[in-house]
């Protein structure tokens, strides 16, 4: 153990406070988990689980060896405890099947089942599941279930990937696609004045709309939003599909927009196609996506060391906020020209960047926490989630192939569990592939049809983009 890790351990012996967001996510109103899956090309040696967790995972952060306790004032703190790793390791036994498809279904049912289960509060809030059975995507799988109170996706992805190495050269750090900031342009006085006015107007409008969406206004009930109260207890289905990052980059270069614009446009189009196919009237229903944002002051990361460096990315924890994004309606113009969804996504994202609604929302929640307490804020966040149609979240994954203790990783994906929404879309990149995970309300959303509609949207947008000159812009 390094001096820094030893110092952190001593600090946690004194019981450090749980962050406000951590308390929101572990309250009577909310209990949110992050589920990550690593897919391997070969079966795993189960006997290595405890040594690897002891050597690689536990030293990363004292929270993995701590439980939440409540003090006299009702605030929660992290208390260091002895960890019995056997309590955190699950090795399920599946029936013997003759086909991989049968294992696929059993694995999906198993993943859906553990998504609904709550972790015991009397031990550290994480567990792993070693599934040594083949599926269509892997020879074996390792499932991580971590409470969101431990940290956000950025923190936990850094923790997870710090246990892995580059498969081609373990001596080198994993690297990630760069995220380049847009170049600043010298503006005239009138241009700057116009920007300030737009910033003020957009902030007021977005802030007021966000308050209404969080407390009064609900999305329509549609094929992707059942409106069922108590969604947290409803069975879910977790499925994945893949997109080619090269195809998305090709659309990006043709249209002169960003990768995020293209991905968002594909989702907007695919979701509306699905809604239209299930119920034609719902193609113009009111529908909002709640986009989770990383609020750290970073431009991107290049290595796992950068991700875990507090100076580079801000302190460990939950540094996230949310943004309401209206899903464009499937009107006649957008049916004939699917690129309209990308242009609309580009316009919405650009406008949202010219707004201070994210920090303003954070200030409002903090004021409410100080006046009414954590439970009141947790209920407000629950209302925000339940009144929206879906949650969208994304992470950047490594560009090179990974391995865990010389076991090559074929793929990875993640999702959120425990929330009151009918649909969660999670995206992560790995070796030129975008892995899209759909967590859907079981027996309500047809995940296969939804996945098919998303792929159809990509094909439609790619075809339309290739039919225009490369220099064309919106």
Tab-separated table of C-alpha atoms in Angstrom:
chain	number	residue	atom	x	y	z
A	1	UNK	CA	0.000	0.000	0.000
A	2	UNK	CA	1.353	3.439	-0.948
A	3	UNK	CA	1.775	6.309	1.530
A	4	UNK	CA	-1.148	8.120	-0.094
A	5	UNK	CA	-3.423	5.083	0.207
A	6	UNK	CA	-2.295	4.605	3.829
A	7	UNK	CA	-3.114	8.233	4.583
A	8	UNK	CA	-6.545	7.843	2.964
A	9	UNK	CA	-7.187	4.726	5.049
A	10	UNK	CA	-6.316	6.549	8.281
A	11	UNK	CA	-8.615	9.379	7.242
A	12	UNK	CA	-11.492	6.959	6.740
A	13	UNK	CA	-10.880	5.487	10.196
A	14	UNK	CA	-12.182	8.866	11.418
A	15	UNK	CA	-15.404	8.469	9.395
A	16	UNK	CA	-15.516	11.051	6.591
A	17	UNK	CA	-18.873	12.465	5.451
A	18	UNK	CA	-20.758	10.978	2.524
A	19	UNK	CA	-21.128	13.570	-0.239
A	20	UNK	CA	-24.573	15.175	-0.677
A	21	UNK	CA	-25.152	13.369	-3.988
A	22	UNK	CA	-24.048	10.097	-2.380
A	23	UNK	CA	-26.712	10.607	0.283
A	24	UNK	CA	-29.348	11.401	-2.351
A	25	UNK	CA	-28.567	8.131	-4.150
A	26	UNK	CA	-28.849	6.077	-0.941
A	27	UNK	CA	-32.050	7.359	0.620
A	28	UNK	CA	-35.620	6.253	1.209
A	29	UNK	CA	-36.567	7.804	-2.152
A	30	UNK	CA	-33.627	6.600	-4.276
A	31	UNK	CA	-31.279	3.617	-4.332
A	32	UNK	CA	-29.212	3.777	-7.528
A	33	UNK	CA	-26.632	1.215	-8.695
A	34	UNK	CA	-24.116	1.059	-11.508
A	35	UNK	CA	-23.789	-2.351	-13.165
A	36	UNK	CA	-20.756	-3.001	-15.351
A	37	UNK	CA	-20.006	-6.125	-17.369
A	38	UNK	CA	-16.593	-7.244	-18.625
A	39	UNK	CA	-16.689	-9.913	-21.348
A	40	UNK	CA	-13.700	-12.219	-21.725
A	41	UNK	CA	-12.407	-14.314	-24.611
A	42	UNK	CA	-11.560	-17.267	-22.324
A	43	UNK	CA	-13.002	-18.802	-19.114
A	44	UNK	CA	-11.894	-17.216	-15.837
A	45	UNK	CA	-9.977	-18.893	-13.018
A	46	UNK	CA	-12.338	-18.336	-10.089
A	47	UNK	CA	-9.590	-19.034	-7.529
A	48	UNK	CA	-7.861	-15.776	-8.541
A	49	UNK	CA	-10.820	-13.591	-7.566
A	50	UNK	CA	-9.884	-12.955	-3.921
A	51	UNK	CA	-6.148	-12.286	-4.550
A	52	UNK	CA	-6.979	-9.901	-7.410
A	53	UNK	CA	-9.577	-7.997	-5.397
A	54	UNK	CA	-7.206	-7.781	-2.435
A	55	UNK	CA	-4.271	-6.625	-4.529
A	56	UNK	CA	-5.924	-4.445	-7.187
A	57	UNK	CA	-9.429	-3.377	-6.227
A	58	UNK	CA	-9.579	-2.636	-2.490
A	59	UNK	CA	-6.492	-0.337	-2.384
A	60	UNK	CA	-7.968	2.004	-5.022
A	61	UNK	CA	-10.256	3.850	-2.618
A	62	UNK	CA	-11.222	3.378	1.060
A	63	UNK	CA	-14.918	3.505	0.137
A	64	UNK	CA	-14.611	-0.057	-1.163
A	65	UNK	CA	-13.781	-1.064	2.436
A	66	UNK	CA	-16.327	1.186	4.155
A	67	UNK	CA	-19.992	1.178	5.084
A	68	UNK	CA	-22.437	4.050	5.540
A	69	UNK	CA	-23.344	4.953	9.116
A	70	UNK	CA	-25.675	7.687	10.301
A	71	UNK	CA	-24.659	10.197	12.969
A	72	UNK	CA	-26.912	11.893	15.510
A	73	UNK	CA	-27.771	14.725	13.127
A	74	UNK	CA	-28.953	12.259	10.464
A	75	UNK	CA	-25.985	12.778	8.146
A	76	UNK	CA	-24.210	9.720	6.770
A	77	UNK	CA	-20.504	8.966	7.022
A	78	UNK	CA	-18.115	6.393	5.606
A	79	UNK	CA	-16.848	4.021	8.305
A	80	UNK	CA	-13.889	1.719	7.572
A	81	UNK	CA	-14.597	-1.965	8.275
A	82	UNK	CA	-12.915	-5.320	7.764
A	83	UNK	CA	-13.947	-6.788	4.426
A	84	UNK	CA	-14.769	-10.457	4.029
A	85	UNK	CA	-14.241	-10.767	0.275
A	86	UNK	CA	-16.141	-14.062	0.134
A	87	UNK	CA	-19.305	-12.126	0.954
A	88	UNK	CA	-18.804	-9.969	-2.145
A	89	UNK	CA	-18.115	-12.751	-4.674
A	90	UNK	CA	-20.938	-14.637	-6.372
A	91	UNK	CA	-20.355	-17.607	-8.683
A	92	UNK	CA	-23.735	-18.681	-10.082
A	93	UNK	CA	-24.502	-22.182	-11.320
A	94	UNK	CA	-26.447	-22.283	-14.576
A	95	UNK	CA	-28.276	-25.336	-15.952
A	96	UNK	CA	-26.454	-27.241	-18.682
A	97	UNK	CA	-27.640	-26.105	-22.115
A	98	UNK	CA	-26.889	-27.411	-25.597
A	99	UNK	CA	-26.955	-24.023	-27.311
A	100	UNK	CA	-25.303	-20.658	-26.738
A	101	UNK	CA	-28.662	-18.932	-27.257
A	102	UNK	CA	-30.027	-20.725	-24.198
A	103	UNK	CA	-27.076	-19.425	-22.163
A	104	UNK	CA	-27.743	-15.943	-23.593
A	105	UNK	CA	-31.288	-15.993	-22.231
A	106	UNK	CA	-30.287	-17.373	-18.851
A	107	UNK	CA	-27.485	-14.805	-18.524
A	108	UNK	CA	-29.886	-11.976	-19.440
A	109	UNK	CA	-32.408	-13.194	-16.853
A	110	UNK	CA	-29.657	-13.431	-14.235
A	111	UNK	CA	-28.431	-9.904	-15.000
A	112	UNK	CA	-31.972	-8.540	-14.829
A	113	UNK	CA	-32.575	-10.282	-11.508
A	114	UNK	CA	-29.490	-8.910	-9.746
A	115	UNK	CA	-30.321	-5.429	-11.064
A	116	UNK	CA	-33.410	-5.416	-8.816
A	117	UNK	CA	-31.722	-6.778	-5.695
A	118	UNK	CA	-30.510	-4.379	-3.021
A	119	UNK	CA	-27.021	-4.673	-1.551
A	120	UNK	CA	-26.824	-5.243	2.226
A	121	UNK	CA	-26.098	-1.985	4.072
A	122	UNK	CA	-24.011	-3.778	6.733
A	123	UNK	CA	-21.118	-4.412	4.364
A	124	UNK	CA	-19.323	-2.309	1.687
A	125	UNK	CA	-21.698	-1.449	-1.140
A	126	UNK	CA	-20.343	-3.531	-3.998
A	127	UNK	CA	-20.222	-7.098	-5.269
A	128	UNK	CA	-19.002	-9.098	-8.267
A	129	UNK	CA	-20.483	-12.044	-10.151
A	130	UNK	CA	-18.222	-14.468	-12.035
A	131	UNK	CA	-20.233	-16.098	-14.811
A	132	UNK	CA	-18.148	-18.896	-16.317
A	133	UNK	CA	-20.608	-19.834	-19.036
A	134	UNK	CA	-20.416	-18.966	-22.749
A	135	UNK	CA	-22.679	-16.431	-24.402
A	136	UNK	CA	-22.824	-15.146	-27.958
A	137	UNK	CA	-20.455	-12.342	-26.980
A	138	UNK	CA	-17.993	-14.009	-24.605
A	139	UNK	CA	-16.543	-17.194	-23.131
A	140	UNK	CA	-17.079	-15.793	-19.622
A	141	UNK	CA	-18.281	-12.592	-17.978
A	142	UNK	CA	-17.496	-10.582	-14.854
A	143	UNK	CA	-20.330	-8.453	-13.469
A	144	UNK	CA	-19.609	-5.536	-11.136
A	145	UNK	CA	-22.489	-4.131	-9.112
A	146	UNK	CA	-21.558	-0.910	-7.312
A	147	UNK	CA	-23.738	1.511	-5.399
A	148	UNK	CA	-23.832	4.930	-7.059
A	149	UNK	CA	-23.084	6.482	-3.652
A	150	UNK	CA	-19.513	5.145	-4.031
A	151	UNK	CA	-18.923	7.467	-6.968
A	152	UNK	CA	-20.130	8.418	-10.431
A	153	UNK	CA	-19.402	6.590	-13.663
A	154	UNK	CA	-16.190	8.564	-14.193
A	155	UNK	CA	-14.792	7.589	-10.773
A	156	UNK	CA	-15.878	3.968	-10.962
A	157	UNK	CA	-14.717	3.537	-14.546
A	158	UNK	CA	-11.314	4.828	-13.437
A	159	UNK	CA	-11.329	2.334	-10.564
A	160	UNK	CA	-12.320	-0.562	-12.781
A	161	UNK	CA	-9.881	0.212	-15.579
A	162	UNK	CA	-7.000	0.742	-13.154
A	163	UNK	CA	-7.221	-3.013	-12.486
A	164	UNK	CA	-6.688	-3.743	-16.199
A	165	UNK	CA	-3.707	-3.576	-18.545
A	166	UNK	CA	-3.148	-3.164	-22.240
A	167	UNK	CA	-3.346	-6.624	-23.751
A	168	UNK	CA	-0.661	-5.866	-26.359
A	169	UNK	CA	1.821	-4.339	-23.883
A	170	UNK	CA	1.001	-4.414	-20.133
A	171	UNK	CA	3.839	-1.956	-19.431
A	172	UNK	CA	1.927	0.817	-21.230
A	173	UNK	CA	-1.086	2.676	-19.834
A	174	UNK	CA	-4.473	2.389	-21.450
A	175	UNK	CA	-5.312	5.408	-23.579
A	176	UNK	CA	-8.606	6.928	-24.616
A	177	UNK	CA	-9.965	8.910	-27.558
A	178	UNK	CA	-9.007	12.535	-27.071
A	179	UNK	CA	-11.679	15.125	-26.408
A	180	UNK	CA	-10.470	18.376	-27.954
A	181	UNK	CA	-12.012	21.630	-26.778
A	182	UNK	CA	-13.387	23.948	-29.408
A	183	UNK	CA	-11.026	26.744	-30.411
A	184	UNK	CA	-11.808	30.153	-28.983
A	185	UNK	CA	-12.531	32.864	-31.504
A	186	UNK	CA	-11.991	36.596	-30.977
A	187	UNK	CA	-15.407	38.240	-31.009
A	188	UNK	CA	-16.472	41.809	-31.490
A	189	UNK	CA	-18.145	43.782	-28.714
A	190	UNK	CA	-21.591	43.365	-30.273
A	191	UNK	CA	-21.012	39.636	-30.722
A	192	UNK	CA	-20.005	39.309	-27.070
A	193	UNK	CA	-23.026	41.348	-25.972
A	194	UNK	CA	-25.320	39.136	-28.062
A	195	UNK	CA	-23.758	36.036	-26.500
A	196	UNK	CA	-24.380	37.387	-22.982
A	197	UNK	CA	-28.028	38.110	-23.818
A	198	UNK	CA	-28.457	34.601	-25.266
A	199	UNK	CA	-26.804	33.126	-22.179
A	200	UNK	CA	-29.171	34.983	-19.864
A	201	UNK	CA	-32.281	34.155	-21.905
A	202	UNK	CA	-31.387	30.467	-22.341
A	203	UNK	CA	-30.519	30.104	-18.652
A	204	UNK	CA	-33.833	31.584	-17.493
A	205	UNK	CA	-35.868	29.534	-19.971
A	206	UNK	CA	-34.033	26.256	-19.255
A	207	UNK	CA	-34.098	26.805	-15.497
A	208	UNK	CA	-37.848	27.478	-15.456
A	209	UNK	CA	-38.553	24.534	-17.757
A	210	UNK	CA	-36.382	22.279	-15.577
A	211	UNK	CA	-38.282	23.290	-12.430
A	212	UNK	CA	-41.606	22.547	-14.135
A	213	UNK	CA	-40.354	19.167	-15.415
A	214	UNK	CA	-39.074	18.257	-11.952
A	215	UNK	CA	-42.234	19.105	-10.042
A	216	UNK	CA	-45.324	19.631	-12.215
A	217	UNK	CA	-45.154	18.710	-15.902
A	218	UNK	CA	-44.963	15.055	-16.925
A	219	UNK	CA	-44.104	13.519	-20.273
A	220	UNK	CA	-46.938	11.779	-22.080
A	221	UNK	CA	-47.438	8.070	-21.548
A	222	UNK	CA	-45.938	6.461	-24.642
A	223	UNK	CA	-44.420	3.143	-25.781
A	224	UNK	CA	-41.239	4.111	-23.898
A	225	UNK	CA	-42.876	5.520	-20.746
A	226	UNK	CA	-45.515	3.511	-18.931
A	227	UNK	CA	-46.034	6.059	-16.147
A	228	UNK	CA	-46.266	3.177	-13.666
A	229	UNK	CA	-45.728	4.254	-10.069
A	230	UNK	CA	-43.128	2.158	-8.283
A	231	UNK	CA	-41.019	1.354	-11.350
A	232	UNK	CA	-38.126	0.530	-9.024
A	233	UNK	CA	-39.734	-2.825	-8.236
A	234	UNK	CA	-40.757	-3.711	-11.797
A	235	UNK	CA	-38.769	-6.392	-13.680
A	236	UNK	CA	-36.294	-5.042	-16.227
A	237	UNK	CA	-34.484	-6.338	-19.284
A	238	UNK	CA	-30.853	-5.467	-20.016
A	239	UNK	CA	-29.713	-5.868	-23.616
A	240	UNK	CA	-26.948	-4.442	-25.791
A	241	UNK	CA	-26.277	-3.542	-29.401
A	242	UNK	CA	-23.227	-2.221	-31.237
A	243	UNK	CA	-22.606	0.735	-33.551
A	244	UNK	CA	-19.553	1.314	-35.712
A	245	UNK	CA	-17.654	4.383	-34.564
A	246	UNK	CA	-16.223	4.741	-38.086
A	247	UNK	CA	-19.715	5.094	-39.570
A	248	UNK	CA	-20.581	7.743	-37.006
A	249	UNK	CA	-17.340	9.612	-37.764
A	250	UNK	CA	-18.200	9.464	-41.461
A	251	UNK	CA	-21.585	11.107	-40.815
A	252	UNK	CA	-19.857	13.669	-38.601
A	253	UNK	CA	-17.402	14.661	-41.345
A	254	UNK	CA	-20.151	14.860	-43.986
A	255	UNK	CA	-22.373	17.117	-41.889
A	256	UNK	CA	-19.714	19.140	-40.084
A	257	UNK	CA	-21.169	18.423	-36.631
A	258	UNK	CA	-19.850	16.610	-33.540
A	259	UNK	CA	-19.916	12.904	-32.718
A	260	UNK	CA	-22.315	13.669	-29.854
A	261	UNK	CA	-24.632	15.413	-32.331
A	262	UNK	CA	-24.684	12.334	-34.561
A	263	UNK	CA	-25.222	9.843	-31.718
A	264	UNK	CA	-27.995	11.971	-30.195
A	265	UNK	CA	-29.651	12.375	-33.590
A	266	UNK	CA	-29.584	8.601	-34.128
A	267	UNK	CA	-31.222	8.007	-30.752
A	268	UNK	CA	-33.857	10.664	-31.368
A	269	UNK	CA	-34.712	9.201	-34.755
A	270	UNK	CA	-34.617	5.553	-33.618
A	271	UNK	CA	-36.779	6.178	-30.564
A	272	UNK	CA	-39.421	8.019	-32.601
A	273	UNK	CA	-39.413	5.227	-35.211
A	274	UNK	CA	-40.035	2.719	-32.430
A	275	UNK	CA	-42.785	4.822	-30.905
A	276	UNK	CA	-44.465	5.214	-34.302
A	277	UNK	CA	-44.282	1.481	-34.957
A	278	UNK	CA	-45.953	0.649	-31.636
A	279	UNK	CA	-48.442	3.523	-31.620
A	280	UNK	CA	-48.567	5.931	-34.566
A	281	UNK	CA	-49.974	8.804	-32.481
A	282	UNK	CA	-47.013	8.683	-30.081
A	283	UNK	CA	-44.592	9.868	-32.787
A	284	UNK	CA	-45.607	13.446	-31.872
A	285	UNK	CA	-46.134	12.894	-28.123
A	286	UNK	CA	-44.248	15.003	-25.580
A	287	UNK	CA	-41.041	13.135	-24.757
A	288	UNK	CA	-37.996	14.253	-22.753
A	289	UNK	CA	-34.573	12.691	-22.292
A	290	UNK	CA	-32.742	13.290	-19.020
A	291	UNK	CA	-29.053	13.460	-19.954
A	292	UNK	CA	-26.545	12.847	-17.147
A	293	UNK	CA	-23.505	15.146	-17.302
A	294	UNK	CA	-20.013	15.013	-15.815
A	295	UNK	CA	-19.498	18.401	-14.150
A	296	UNK	CA	-15.727	18.086	-13.614
A	297	UNK	CA	-13.606	20.812	-15.149
A	298	UNK	CA	-11.841	18.510	-17.618
A	299	UNK	CA	-11.413	18.383	-21.386
A	300	UNK	CA	-10.890	14.625	-21.471
A	301	UNK	CA	-8.490	11.964	-20.295
A	302	UNK	CA	-5.688	10.071	-21.952
A	303	UNK	CA	-4.768	7.384	-19.432
A	304	UNK	CA	-6.037	5.667	-16.310
A	305	UNK	CA	-3.435	7.595	-14.311
A	306	UNK	CA	-5.040	10.837	-15.515
A	307	UNK	CA	-8.495	9.576	-14.520
A	308	UNK	CA	-7.370	8.814	-10.976
A	309	UNK	CA	-5.347	12.023	-10.600
A	310	UNK	CA	-7.404	14.358	-8.403
A	311	UNK	CA	-5.729	17.435	-9.864
A	312	UNK	CA	-6.623	16.352	-13.410
A	313	UNK	CA	-10.266	15.480	-12.907
A	314	UNK	CA	-11.405	16.846	-9.575
A	315	UNK	CA	-11.877	14.787	-6.411
A	316	UNK	CA	-13.309	11.300	-6.380
A	317	UNK	CA	-17.061	11.145	-5.952
A	318	UNK	CA	-20.313	12.075	-7.653
A	319	UNK	CA	-19.697	15.127	-9.827
A	320	UNK	CA	-22.768	14.867	-12.011
A	321	UNK	CA	-25.814	16.877	-12.969
A	322	UNK	CA	-28.701	16.372	-15.377
A	323	UNK	CA	-30.118	18.198	-18.345
A	324	UNK	CA	-33.634	18.013	-19.788
A	325	UNK	CA	-33.483	17.538	-23.564
A	326	UNK	CA	-36.749	17.442	-25.586
A	327	UNK	CA	-36.924	14.625	-28.137
A	328	UNK	CA	-37.907	16.076	-31.558
A	329	UNK	CA	-41.271	14.902	-32.854
A	330	UNK	CA	-41.479	12.656	-35.910
A	331	UNK	CA	-43.177	15.119	-38.209
A	332	UNK	CA	-43.469	14.834	-41.989
A	333	UNK	CA	-40.281	16.745	-42.757
A	334	UNK	CA	-38.195	14.507	-40.551
A	335	UNK	CA	-39.679	11.335	-42.030
A	336	UNK	CA	-38.471	12.291	-45.520
A	337	UNK	CA	-35.134	13.687	-44.290
A	338	UNK	CA	-33.715	11.853	-41.229
A	339	UNK	CA	-30.767	14.279	-41.163
A	340	UNK	CA	-33.205	16.728	-39.572
A	341	UNK	CA	-32.777	14.763	-36.347
A	342	UNK	CA	-29.008	15.357	-36.402
A	343	UNK	CA	-29.451	19.055	-37.218
A	344	UNK	CA	-32.002	19.335	-34.413
A	345	UNK	CA	-29.676	17.542	-31.988
A	346	UNK	CA	-26.859	19.878	-33.037
A	347	UNK	CA	-29.074	22.911	-32.439
A	348	UNK	CA	-30.308	21.689	-29.039
A	349	UNK	CA	-26.844	20.761	-27.771
A	350	UNK	CA	-25.350	24.048	-28.987
A	351	UNK	CA	-28.116	25.994	-27.290
A	352	UNK	CA	-27.778	24.037	-24.028
A	353	UNK	CA	-24.062	24.886	-23.976
A	354	UNK	CA	-25.074	28.569	-24.049
A	355	UNK	CA	-26.858	28.236	-20.722
A	356	UNK	CA	-25.903	28.212	-17.052
A	357	UNK	CA	-28.784	25.948	-16.082
A	358	UNK	CA	-26.502	23.106	-14.861
A	359	UNK	CA	-24.624	25.073	-12.153
A	360	UNK	CA	-27.817	26.977	-11.304
A	361	UNK	CA	-29.693	23.694	-10.781
A	362	UNK	CA	-26.860	22.458	-8.573
A	363	UNK	CA	-27.098	25.616	-6.450
A	364	UNK	CA	-30.871	25.199	-6.112
A	365	UNK	CA	-30.544	21.596	-4.940
A	366	UNK	CA	-27.829	22.591	-2.485
A	367	UNK	CA	-30.024	25.334	-1.012
A	368	UNK	CA	-32.939	22.897	-0.695
A	369	UNK	CA	-30.630	20.362	1.006
A	370	UNK	CA	-29.557	22.934	3.613
A	371	UNK	CA	-33.161	23.957	4.308
A	372	UNK	CA	-35.095	20.669	4.015
A	373	UNK	CA	-32.425	17.955	4.169
A	374	UNK	CA	-31.150	15.170	1.914
A	375	UNK	CA	-34.422	13.230	1.787
A	376	UNK	CA	-36.284	16.202	0.299
A	377	UNK	CA	-33.713	16.598	-2.467
A	378	UNK	CA	-33.744	12.852	-3.136
A	379	UNK	CA	-37.528	13.006	-3.587
A	380	UNK	CA	-37.122	15.911	-6.016
A	381	UNK	CA	-34.564	13.942	-8.073
A	382	UNK	CA	-36.900	10.927	-8.021
A	383	UNK	CA	-39.693	13.132	-9.343
A	384	UNK	CA	-37.425	14.469	-12.071
A	385	UNK	CA	-36.573	10.937	-13.183
A	386	UNK	CA	-40.126	9.623	-13.043
A	387	UNK	CA	-41.582	12.539	-15.022
A	388	UNK	CA	-39.118	12.101	-17.893
A	389	UNK	CA	-39.256	9.426	-20.587
A	390	UNK	CA	-35.683	8.138	-20.436
A	391	UNK	CA	-32.197	8.578	-19.021
A	392	UNK	CA	-29.146	8.800	-21.291
A	393	UNK	CA	-25.574	8.468	-20.005
A	394	UNK	CA	-22.245	7.803	-21.692
A	395	UNK	CA	-18.574	7.118	-20.958
A	396	UNK	CA	-15.414	7.015	-23.055
A	397	UNK	CA	-13.662	3.650	-23.013
A	398	UNK	CA	-10.146	2.572	-24.034
A	399	UNK	CA	-8.899	2.559	-27.621
A	400	UNK	CA	-6.680	-0.528	-27.165
A	401	UNK	CA	-7.571	-4.115	-26.209
A	402	UNK	CA	-7.497	-4.742	-22.438
A	403	UNK	CA	-6.730	-7.703	-20.236
A	404	UNK	CA	-7.273	-8.605	-16.585
A	405	UNK	CA	-4.447	-10.725	-15.172
A	406	UNK	CA	-3.716	-11.903	-18.744
A	407	UNK	CA	-7.369	-12.690	-19.463
A	408	UNK	CA	-8.199	-10.763	-22.685
A	409	UNK	CA	-11.280	-8.524	-22.499
A	410	UNK	CA	-13.512	-8.857	-25.541
A	411	UNK	CA	-16.039	-6.169	-24.623
A	412	UNK	CA	-17.579	-4.103	-21.829
A	413	UNK	CA	-20.822	-2.276	-21.115
A	414	UNK	CA	-22.708	-0.702	-18.209
A	415	UNK	CA	-26.111	0.516	-17.110
A	416	UNK	CA	-27.931	2.121	-14.186
A	417	UNK	CA	-30.377	0.250	-11.958
A	418	UNK	CA	-32.826	1.188	-9.231
A	419	UNK	CA	-34.395	4.275	-10.816
A	420	UNK	CA	-38.077	4.965	-11.586
A	421	UNK	CA	-37.684	5.280	-15.379
A	422	UNK	CA	-38.873	2.816	-18.045
A	423	UNK	CA	-35.826	3.279	-20.284
A	424	UNK	CA	-32.114	3.882	-19.653
A	425	UNK	CA	-29.678	4.188	-22.572
A	426	UNK	CA	-25.989	3.835	-21.694
A	427	UNK	CA	-23.123	4.191	-24.172
A	428	UNK	CA	-19.437	3.320	-23.921
A	429	UNK	CA	-16.744	3.094	-26.588
A	430	UNK	CA	-14.131	0.330	-26.833
A	431	UNK	CA	-11.728	-0.327	-29.700
A	432	UNK	CA	-13.717	1.582	-32.322
A	433	UNK	CA	-17.112	0.215	-31.295
A	434	UNK	CA	-19.934	1.988	-29.484
A	435	UNK	CA	-21.681	-0.451	-27.156
A	436	UNK	CA	-25.209	0.708	-26.429
A	437	UNK	CA	-26.994	-0.810	-23.439
A	438	UNK	CA	-30.779	-0.662	-23.145
A	439	UNK	CA	-32.292	-1.167	-19.704
A	440	UNK	CA	-36.007	-1.433	-20.378
A	441	UNK	CA	-39.188	-2.111	-18.450
A	442	UNK	CA	-39.867	-5.818	-18.977
A	443	UNK	CA	-43.096	-6.814	-20.788
A	444	UNK	CA	-43.645	-3.164	-21.710
A	445	UNK	CA	-40.793	-2.169	-24.037
A	446	UNK	CA	-39.804	-4.565	-26.811
A	447	UNK	CA	-36.018	-4.293	-26.537
A	448	UNK	CA	-35.357	-6.217	-29.763
A	449	UNK	CA	-37.629	-3.939	-31.778
A	450	UNK	CA	-36.162	-0.832	-30.134
A	451	UNK	CA	-32.624	-1.999	-30.926
A	452	UNK	CA	-33.670	-2.686	-34.512
A	453	UNK	CA	-35.155	0.821	-34.830
A	454	UNK	CA	-31.921	2.396	-33.555
A	455	UNK	CA	-29.939	0.484	-36.191
A	456	UNK	CA	-32.454	1.496	-38.850
A	457	UNK	CA	-31.995	5.120	-37.792
A	458	UNK	CA	-28.223	4.815	-38.219
A	459	UNK	CA	-28.652	3.293	-41.682
A	460	UNK	CA	-31.112	6.013	-42.748
A	461	UNK	CA	-28.910	8.845	-41.504
A	462	UNK	CA	-25.744	7.338	-42.988
A	463	UNK	CA	-27.428	6.855	-46.375
A	464	UNK	CA	-28.779	10.414	-46.372
A	465	UNK	CA	-25.402	11.830	-45.300
A	466	UNK	CA	-23.569	10.017	-48.118
A	467	UNK	CA	-25.909	11.545	-50.694
A	468	UNK	CA	-24.808	15.111	-49.982
A	469	UNK	CA	-21.456	16.787	-50.739
A	470	UNK	CA	-18.943	16.565	-47.919
A	471	UNK	CA	-18.604	20.337	-47.593
A	472	UNK	CA	-22.355	20.844	-47.032
A	473	UNK	CA	-23.268	22.368	-43.674
A	474	UNK	CA	-26.519	23.069	-41.898
